[in-house]
Short mmCIF file of C-alpha atoms in Angstrom, two decimals:
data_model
loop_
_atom_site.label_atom_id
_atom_site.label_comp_id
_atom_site.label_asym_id
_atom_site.label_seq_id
_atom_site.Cartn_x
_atom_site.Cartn_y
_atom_site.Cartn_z
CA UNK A 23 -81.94 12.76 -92.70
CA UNK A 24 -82.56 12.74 -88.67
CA UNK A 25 -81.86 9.98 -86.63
CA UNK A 26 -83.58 9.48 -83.46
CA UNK A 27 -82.35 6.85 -80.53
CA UNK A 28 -84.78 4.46 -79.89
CA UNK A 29 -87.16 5.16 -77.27
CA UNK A 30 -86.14 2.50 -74.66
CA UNK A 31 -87.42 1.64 -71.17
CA UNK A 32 -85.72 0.12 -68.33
CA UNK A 33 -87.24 -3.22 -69.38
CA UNK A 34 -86.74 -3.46 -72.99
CA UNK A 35 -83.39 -0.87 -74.27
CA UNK A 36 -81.68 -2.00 -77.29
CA UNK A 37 -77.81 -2.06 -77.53
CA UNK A 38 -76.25 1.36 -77.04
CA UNK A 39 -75.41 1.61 -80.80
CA UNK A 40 -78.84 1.11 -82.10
CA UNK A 41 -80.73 3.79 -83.50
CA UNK A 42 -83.94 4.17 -85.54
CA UNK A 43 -84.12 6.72 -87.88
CA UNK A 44 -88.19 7.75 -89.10
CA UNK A 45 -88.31 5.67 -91.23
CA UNK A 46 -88.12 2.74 -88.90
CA UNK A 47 -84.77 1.12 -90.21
CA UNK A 48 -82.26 0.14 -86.78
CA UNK A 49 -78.85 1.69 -87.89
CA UNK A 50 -75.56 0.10 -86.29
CA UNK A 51 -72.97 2.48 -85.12
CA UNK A 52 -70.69 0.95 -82.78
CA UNK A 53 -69.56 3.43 -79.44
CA UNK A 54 -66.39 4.20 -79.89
CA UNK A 55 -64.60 2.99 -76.34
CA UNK A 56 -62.91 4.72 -73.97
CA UNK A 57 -59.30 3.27 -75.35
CA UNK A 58 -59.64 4.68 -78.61
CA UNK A 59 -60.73 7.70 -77.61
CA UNK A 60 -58.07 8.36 -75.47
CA UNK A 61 -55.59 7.37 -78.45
CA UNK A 62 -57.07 9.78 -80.48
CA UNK A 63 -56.46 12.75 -77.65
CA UNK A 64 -53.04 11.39 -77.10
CA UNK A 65 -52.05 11.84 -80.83
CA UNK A 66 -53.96 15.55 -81.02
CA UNK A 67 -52.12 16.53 -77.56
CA UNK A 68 -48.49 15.55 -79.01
CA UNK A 69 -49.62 17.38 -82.64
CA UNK A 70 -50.39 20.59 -81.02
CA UNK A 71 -47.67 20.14 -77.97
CA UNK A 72 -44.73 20.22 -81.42
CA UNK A 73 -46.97 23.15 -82.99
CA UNK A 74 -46.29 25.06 -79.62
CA UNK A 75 -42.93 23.64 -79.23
CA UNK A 76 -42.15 25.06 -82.39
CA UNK A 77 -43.25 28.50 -81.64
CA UNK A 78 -41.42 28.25 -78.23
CA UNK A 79 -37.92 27.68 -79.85
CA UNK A 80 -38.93 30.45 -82.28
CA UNK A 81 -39.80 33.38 -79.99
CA UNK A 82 -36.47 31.51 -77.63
CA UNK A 83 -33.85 31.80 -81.29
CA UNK A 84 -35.39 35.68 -81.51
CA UNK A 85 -35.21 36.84 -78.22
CA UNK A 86 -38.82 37.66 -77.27
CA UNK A 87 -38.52 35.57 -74.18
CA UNK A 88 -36.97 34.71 -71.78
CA UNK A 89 -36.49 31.68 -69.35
CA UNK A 90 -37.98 33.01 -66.37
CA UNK A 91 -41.57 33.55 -68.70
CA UNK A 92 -40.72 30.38 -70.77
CA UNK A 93 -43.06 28.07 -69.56
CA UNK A 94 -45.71 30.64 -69.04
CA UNK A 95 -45.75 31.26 -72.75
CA UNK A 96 -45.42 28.21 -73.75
CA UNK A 97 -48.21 27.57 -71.87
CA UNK A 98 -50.24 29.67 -72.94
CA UNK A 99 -49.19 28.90 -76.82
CA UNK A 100 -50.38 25.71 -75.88
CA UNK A 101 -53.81 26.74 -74.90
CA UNK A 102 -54.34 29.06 -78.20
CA UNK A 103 -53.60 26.64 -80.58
CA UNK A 104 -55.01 23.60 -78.89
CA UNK A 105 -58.96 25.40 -78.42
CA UNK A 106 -58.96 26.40 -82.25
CA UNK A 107 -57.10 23.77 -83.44
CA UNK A 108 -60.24 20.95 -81.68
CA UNK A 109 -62.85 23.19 -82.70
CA UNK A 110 -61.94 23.90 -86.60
CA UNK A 111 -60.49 20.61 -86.96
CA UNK A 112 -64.16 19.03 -85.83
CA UNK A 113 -66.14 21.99 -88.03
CA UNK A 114 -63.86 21.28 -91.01
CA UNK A 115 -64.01 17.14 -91.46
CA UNK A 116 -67.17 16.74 -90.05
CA UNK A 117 -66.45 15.53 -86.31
CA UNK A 118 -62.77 14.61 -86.91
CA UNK A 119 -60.04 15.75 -85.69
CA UNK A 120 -56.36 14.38 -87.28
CA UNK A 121 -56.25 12.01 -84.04
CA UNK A 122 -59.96 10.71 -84.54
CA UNK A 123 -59.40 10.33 -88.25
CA UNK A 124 -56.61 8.15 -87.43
CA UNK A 125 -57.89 6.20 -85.43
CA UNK A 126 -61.25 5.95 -87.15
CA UNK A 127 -63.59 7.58 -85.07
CA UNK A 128 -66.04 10.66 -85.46
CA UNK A 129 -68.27 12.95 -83.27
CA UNK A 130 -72.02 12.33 -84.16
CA UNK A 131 -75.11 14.93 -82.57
CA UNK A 132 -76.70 12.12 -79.84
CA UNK A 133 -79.98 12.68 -81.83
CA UNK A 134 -78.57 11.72 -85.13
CA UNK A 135 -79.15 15.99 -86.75
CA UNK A 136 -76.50 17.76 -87.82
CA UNK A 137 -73.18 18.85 -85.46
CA UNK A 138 -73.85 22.37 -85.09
CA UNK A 139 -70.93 24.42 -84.32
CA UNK A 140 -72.04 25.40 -81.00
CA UNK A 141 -72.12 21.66 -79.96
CA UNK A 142 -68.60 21.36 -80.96
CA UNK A 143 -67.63 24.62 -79.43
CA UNK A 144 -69.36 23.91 -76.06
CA UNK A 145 -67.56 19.89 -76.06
CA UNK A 146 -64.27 21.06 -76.37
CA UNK A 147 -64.05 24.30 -74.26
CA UNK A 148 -65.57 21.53 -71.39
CA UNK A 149 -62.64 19.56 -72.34
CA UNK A 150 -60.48 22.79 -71.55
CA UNK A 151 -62.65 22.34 -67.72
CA UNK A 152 -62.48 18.93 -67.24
CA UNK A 153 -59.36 17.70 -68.21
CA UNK A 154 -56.50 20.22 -69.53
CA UNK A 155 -56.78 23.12 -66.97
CA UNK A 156 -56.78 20.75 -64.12
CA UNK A 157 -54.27 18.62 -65.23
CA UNK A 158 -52.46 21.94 -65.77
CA UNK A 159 -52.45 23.53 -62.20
CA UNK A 160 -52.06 19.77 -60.80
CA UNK A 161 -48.38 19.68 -62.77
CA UNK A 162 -47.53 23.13 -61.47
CA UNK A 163 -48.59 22.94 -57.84
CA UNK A 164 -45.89 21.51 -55.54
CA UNK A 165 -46.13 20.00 -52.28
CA UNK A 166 -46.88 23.39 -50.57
CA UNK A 167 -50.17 23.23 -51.64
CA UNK A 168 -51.55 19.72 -50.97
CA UNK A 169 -55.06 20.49 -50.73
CA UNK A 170 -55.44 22.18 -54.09
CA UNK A 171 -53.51 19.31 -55.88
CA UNK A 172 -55.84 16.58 -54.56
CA UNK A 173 -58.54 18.34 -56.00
CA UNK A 174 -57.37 19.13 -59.19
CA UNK A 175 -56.42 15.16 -58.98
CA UNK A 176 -59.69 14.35 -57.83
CA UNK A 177 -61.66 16.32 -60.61
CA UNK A 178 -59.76 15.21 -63.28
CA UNK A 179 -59.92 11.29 -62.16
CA UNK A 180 -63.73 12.02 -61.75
CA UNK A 181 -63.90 13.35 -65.29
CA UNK A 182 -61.92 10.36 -66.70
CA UNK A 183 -64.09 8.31 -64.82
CA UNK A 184 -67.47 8.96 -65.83
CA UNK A 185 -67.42 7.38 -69.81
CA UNK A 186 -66.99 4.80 -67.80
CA UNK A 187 -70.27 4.68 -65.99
CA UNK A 188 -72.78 4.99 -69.23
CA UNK A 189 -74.01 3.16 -72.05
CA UNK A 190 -73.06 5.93 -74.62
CA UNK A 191 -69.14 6.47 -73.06
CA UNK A 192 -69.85 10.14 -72.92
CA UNK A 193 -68.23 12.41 -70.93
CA UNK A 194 -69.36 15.72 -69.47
CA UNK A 195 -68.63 17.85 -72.40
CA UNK A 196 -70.46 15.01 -75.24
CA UNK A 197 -73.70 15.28 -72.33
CA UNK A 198 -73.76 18.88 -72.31
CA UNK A 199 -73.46 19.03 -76.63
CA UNK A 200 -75.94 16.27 -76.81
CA UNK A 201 -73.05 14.52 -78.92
CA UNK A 202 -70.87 11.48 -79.06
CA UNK A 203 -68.25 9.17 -80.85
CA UNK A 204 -68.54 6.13 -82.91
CA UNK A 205 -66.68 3.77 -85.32
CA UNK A 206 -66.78 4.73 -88.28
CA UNK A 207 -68.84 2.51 -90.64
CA UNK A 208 -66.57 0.13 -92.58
CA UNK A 209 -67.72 0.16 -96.20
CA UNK A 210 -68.80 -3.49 -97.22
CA UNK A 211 -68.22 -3.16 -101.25
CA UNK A 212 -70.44 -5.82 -102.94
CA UNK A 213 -69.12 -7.90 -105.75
CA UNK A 214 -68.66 -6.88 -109.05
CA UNK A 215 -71.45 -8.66 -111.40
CA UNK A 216 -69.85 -8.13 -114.16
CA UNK A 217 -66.77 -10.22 -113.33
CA UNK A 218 -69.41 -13.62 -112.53
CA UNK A 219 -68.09 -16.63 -113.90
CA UNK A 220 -71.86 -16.97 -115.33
CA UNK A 221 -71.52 -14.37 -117.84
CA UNK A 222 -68.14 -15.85 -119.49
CA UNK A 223 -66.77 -18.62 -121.63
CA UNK A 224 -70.08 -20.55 -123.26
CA UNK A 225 -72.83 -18.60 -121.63
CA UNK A 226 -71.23 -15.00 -123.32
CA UNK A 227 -70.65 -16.91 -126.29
CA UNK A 228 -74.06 -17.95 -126.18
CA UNK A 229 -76.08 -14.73 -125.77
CA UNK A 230 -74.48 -11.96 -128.28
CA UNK A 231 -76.25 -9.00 -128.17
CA UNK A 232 -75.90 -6.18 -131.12
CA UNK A 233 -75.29 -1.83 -130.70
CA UNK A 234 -79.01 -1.65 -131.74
CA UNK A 235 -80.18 -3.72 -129.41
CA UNK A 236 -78.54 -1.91 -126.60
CA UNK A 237 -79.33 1.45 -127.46
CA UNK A 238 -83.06 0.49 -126.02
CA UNK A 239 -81.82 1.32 -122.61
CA UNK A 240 -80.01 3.70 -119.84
CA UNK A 241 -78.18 3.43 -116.46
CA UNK A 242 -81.52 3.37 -114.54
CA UNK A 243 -82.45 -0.19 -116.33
CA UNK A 244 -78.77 -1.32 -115.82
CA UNK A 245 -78.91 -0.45 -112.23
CA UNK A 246 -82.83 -2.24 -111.69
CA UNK A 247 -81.39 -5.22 -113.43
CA UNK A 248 -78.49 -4.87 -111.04
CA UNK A 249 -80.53 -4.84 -107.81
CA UNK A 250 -82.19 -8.08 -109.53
CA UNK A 251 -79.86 -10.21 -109.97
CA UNK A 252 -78.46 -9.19 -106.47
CA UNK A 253 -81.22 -10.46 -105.08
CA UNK A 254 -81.47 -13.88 -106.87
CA UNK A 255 -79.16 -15.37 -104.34
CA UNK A 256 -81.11 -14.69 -101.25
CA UNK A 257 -82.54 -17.98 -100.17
CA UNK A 258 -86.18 -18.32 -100.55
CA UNK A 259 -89.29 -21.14 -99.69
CA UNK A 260 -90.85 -23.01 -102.50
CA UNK A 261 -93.58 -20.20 -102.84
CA UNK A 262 -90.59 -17.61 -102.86
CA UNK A 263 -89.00 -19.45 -105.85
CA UNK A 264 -92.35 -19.75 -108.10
CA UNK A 265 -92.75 -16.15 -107.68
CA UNK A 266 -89.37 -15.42 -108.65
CA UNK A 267 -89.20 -17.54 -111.71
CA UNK A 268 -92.58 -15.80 -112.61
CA UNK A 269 -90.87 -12.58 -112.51
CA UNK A 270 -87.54 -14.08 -114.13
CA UNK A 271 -89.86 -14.92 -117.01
CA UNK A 272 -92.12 -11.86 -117.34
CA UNK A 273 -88.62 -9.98 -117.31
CA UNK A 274 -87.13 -11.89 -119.86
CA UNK A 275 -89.59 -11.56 -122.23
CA UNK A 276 -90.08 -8.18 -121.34
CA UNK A 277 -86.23 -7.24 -122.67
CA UNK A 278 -86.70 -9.51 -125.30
CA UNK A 279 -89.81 -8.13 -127.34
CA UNK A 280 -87.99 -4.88 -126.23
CA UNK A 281 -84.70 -5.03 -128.02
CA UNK A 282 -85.64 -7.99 -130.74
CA UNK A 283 -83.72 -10.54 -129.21
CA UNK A 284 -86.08 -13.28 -131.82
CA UNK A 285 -84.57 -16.29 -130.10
CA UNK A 286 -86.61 -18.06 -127.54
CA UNK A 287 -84.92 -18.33 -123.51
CA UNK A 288 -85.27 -21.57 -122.06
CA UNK A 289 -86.26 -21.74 -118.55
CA UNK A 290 -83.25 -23.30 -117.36
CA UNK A 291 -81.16 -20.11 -119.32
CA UNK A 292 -83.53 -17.13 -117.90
CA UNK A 293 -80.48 -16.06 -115.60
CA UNK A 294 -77.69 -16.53 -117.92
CA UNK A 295 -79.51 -14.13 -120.45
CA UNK A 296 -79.70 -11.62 -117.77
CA UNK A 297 -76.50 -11.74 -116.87
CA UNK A 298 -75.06 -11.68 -120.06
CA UNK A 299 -77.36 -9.06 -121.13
CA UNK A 300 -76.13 -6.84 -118.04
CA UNK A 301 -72.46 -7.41 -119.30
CA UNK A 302 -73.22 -6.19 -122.55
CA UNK A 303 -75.48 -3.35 -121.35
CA UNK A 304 -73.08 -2.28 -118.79
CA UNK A 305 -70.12 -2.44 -121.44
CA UNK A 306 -71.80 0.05 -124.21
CA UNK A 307 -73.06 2.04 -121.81
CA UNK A 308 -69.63 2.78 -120.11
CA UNK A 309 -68.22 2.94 -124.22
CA UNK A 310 -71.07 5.31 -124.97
CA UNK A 311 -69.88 7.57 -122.07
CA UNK A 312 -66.31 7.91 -123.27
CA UNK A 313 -68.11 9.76 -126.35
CA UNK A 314 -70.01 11.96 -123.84
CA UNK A 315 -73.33 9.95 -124.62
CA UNK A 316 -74.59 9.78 -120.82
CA UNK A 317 -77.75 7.81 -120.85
CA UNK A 318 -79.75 7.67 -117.61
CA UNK A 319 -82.39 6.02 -118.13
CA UNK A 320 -84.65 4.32 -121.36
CA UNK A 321 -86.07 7.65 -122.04
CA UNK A 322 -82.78 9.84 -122.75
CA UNK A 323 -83.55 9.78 -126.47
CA UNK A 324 -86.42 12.04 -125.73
CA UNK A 325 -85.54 13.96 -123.29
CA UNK A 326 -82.63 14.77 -125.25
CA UNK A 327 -85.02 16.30 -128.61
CA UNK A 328 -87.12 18.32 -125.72
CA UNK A 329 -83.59 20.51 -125.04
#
C-alpha cells in the first residue's frame, strides 16, 4: 500500500508525522529526533570501529603491517566494512540497521512506497560525504593546515546542522533518497475477550452450548462476532443505542434459529449470550484445530466435499 504526505500549504500543514494514505485514513508516525538518531550512529560507529579493530590486531599478530601503514589500513578497513555494513544492514531488516533497531527507529521512503535499494545506497554513501570523510581529514590535519581544517569543520557542523532546520529532521542524504526516520509504531494489543469477567461464574453457567451446536460455524463468524462486541463499548446517543439493541436482537436470534439454541434471550441477557457464545465458539474451534480441523468460515463443510 502507498502512502502519500498530505498535500499541505503554508496556511493549513498538518503535523510533520501525518500522512494520508489513498484511502483517506491520517496515519501517525512520529519523526524520529535528532537525539536518537545520533544514538543509533553512535552504536553502528563503535560496532563497525571493533569489527575493524579486530581485523587491525589480526593483520598486526600476522605481520602484514606495519606501524608506519597502521592507521592507513585501519582506516581504510574502516571504510569497507562501514559502507556495506549501512547499506545491507538497511536492505536486510527493512530500514534498520543494529543501532536503529535498538533504539527503535527505521528508514521509511518520504512518499510512504517501498525503500528501494538505490535510496538506501545513495543515503548512506552521502553519509560517507557529509559526515565520515570530513570528520576524517579534520582528525588527521594538524595545525599546518588551518584553512583546510576549518572547512572540513565547517561542512561537517553544516551537515549536522541542517535536521535541525526542517519539519521532517532530514539531512542531506534522507533529501536526496526521498527517505526518512520514524518511531517505530508501538503495538497497542487489545484485550483478550475471552478472559471478560461477563462470560464467567453465573453467566457461563447460564448459557451452555453443545459440539453440535458449534459445529454451525468458522473463524470468520468468531472474528465478526469479535469486532462486535468490541464495539459495544464505544459510547453512543440515544439513537446510537436503539440501533444497536436492534442489531443485538436481530443477531441473537439470528445464532439462535441457527444452532437450535430453543431457549428464549431476554433483552437484558442479549450480551451475555454473545459473549458466552464467543467463549464457547472460540474454545472448540481452537480444540478442533489441535485435530487439524481448520474451519474458516460457516461454509468449510462444503468447501471441504468440493476438494
Amino acid at each position: 500500500m502507498r502512502v502519500r504526505f498530505w498535500k499541505r500549504t503554508k496556511t493549513d500543514r498538518p503535523p510533520a508525522s501525518t500522512l494520508v494514505p489513498p484511502e483517506g485514513v491520517a496515519l501517525t508516525l512520529p519523526i524520529a529526533g535528532v537525539g536518537v538518531r545520533f544514538s543509533a550512529q553512535l552504536i553502528d560507529i563503535i560496532l563497525t570501529a571493533i569489527a575493524a579493530t579486530c581485523l587491525v590486531i589480526l593483520l598486526a599478530l600476522i605481520n602484514l603491517t606495519t606501524p608506519q601503514t597502521l592507521m592507513a589500513i585501519a582506516a581504510l578497513l574502516f571504510f569497507l566494512i562501514r559502507v556495506p555494513y549501512y547499506v545491507l544492514a538497511e536492505l536486510a531488516w527493512n530500514g534498520q540497521t543494529l543501532g536503529k533497531r535498538l533504539m527503535k527507529i527505521k528508514v521509511v521512503s518520504h512518499d510512504g512506497g517501498p525503500l528501494t535499494a538505490r535510496a538506501l545506497v545513495l543515503r548512506n554513501l552521502m553519509k560517507e560525504a557529509e559526515i565520515f570523510l570530513p570528520g576524517t581529514l579534520l582528525l588527521t590535519l594538524d595545525s599546518a593546515t588551518p584553512l583546510a581544517s576549518l572547512a572540513a569543520f565547517a561542512w561537517v557542523a553544516m551537515s549536522l546542522m541542517i535536521p535541525l532546520f526542517n519539519r521532517y529532521r532530514r539531512r542531506l542524504g534522507d533529501m536526496m533518497a526521498g527517505t526518512h526516520v520514524i518511531h517505530l509504531p508501538v503495538p497497542v494489543l487489545l484485550r483478550d475477550l475471552a478472559s471478560e469477567t461477563v462470560a464467567t461464574g453465573t453467566t457461563r453457567k447460564k448459557f451452555v452450548f453443545l459440539s453440535h451446536q458449534l459445529d454451525h460455524y468458522g473463524a470468520f463468524e468468531l472474528q465478526t462476532l469479535e469486532t462486535l462486541l468490541r464495539g459495544q463499548n464505544t459510547p453512543s446517543g440515544a439513537e446510537a443505542a436503539h440501533q444497536r439493541n436492534a442489531t443485538l436482537e436481530a443477531i441473537v436470534e439470528k445464532i439462535r434459529k441457527k444452532i437450535g439454541y430453543a431457549a428464549p434471550v431476554p433483552p437484558v441477557d442479549r450480551m451475555p449470550f454473545l459473549q458466552a457464545f464467543y467463549n464457547a465458539q472460540r474454545e472448540h474451534l481452537e480444540q478442533r484445530q489441535l485435530f487439524g480441523d481448520k474451519r474458516e468460515n460457516k461454509h468449510y463443510a462444503q468447501s471441504g466435499e468440493e476438494k
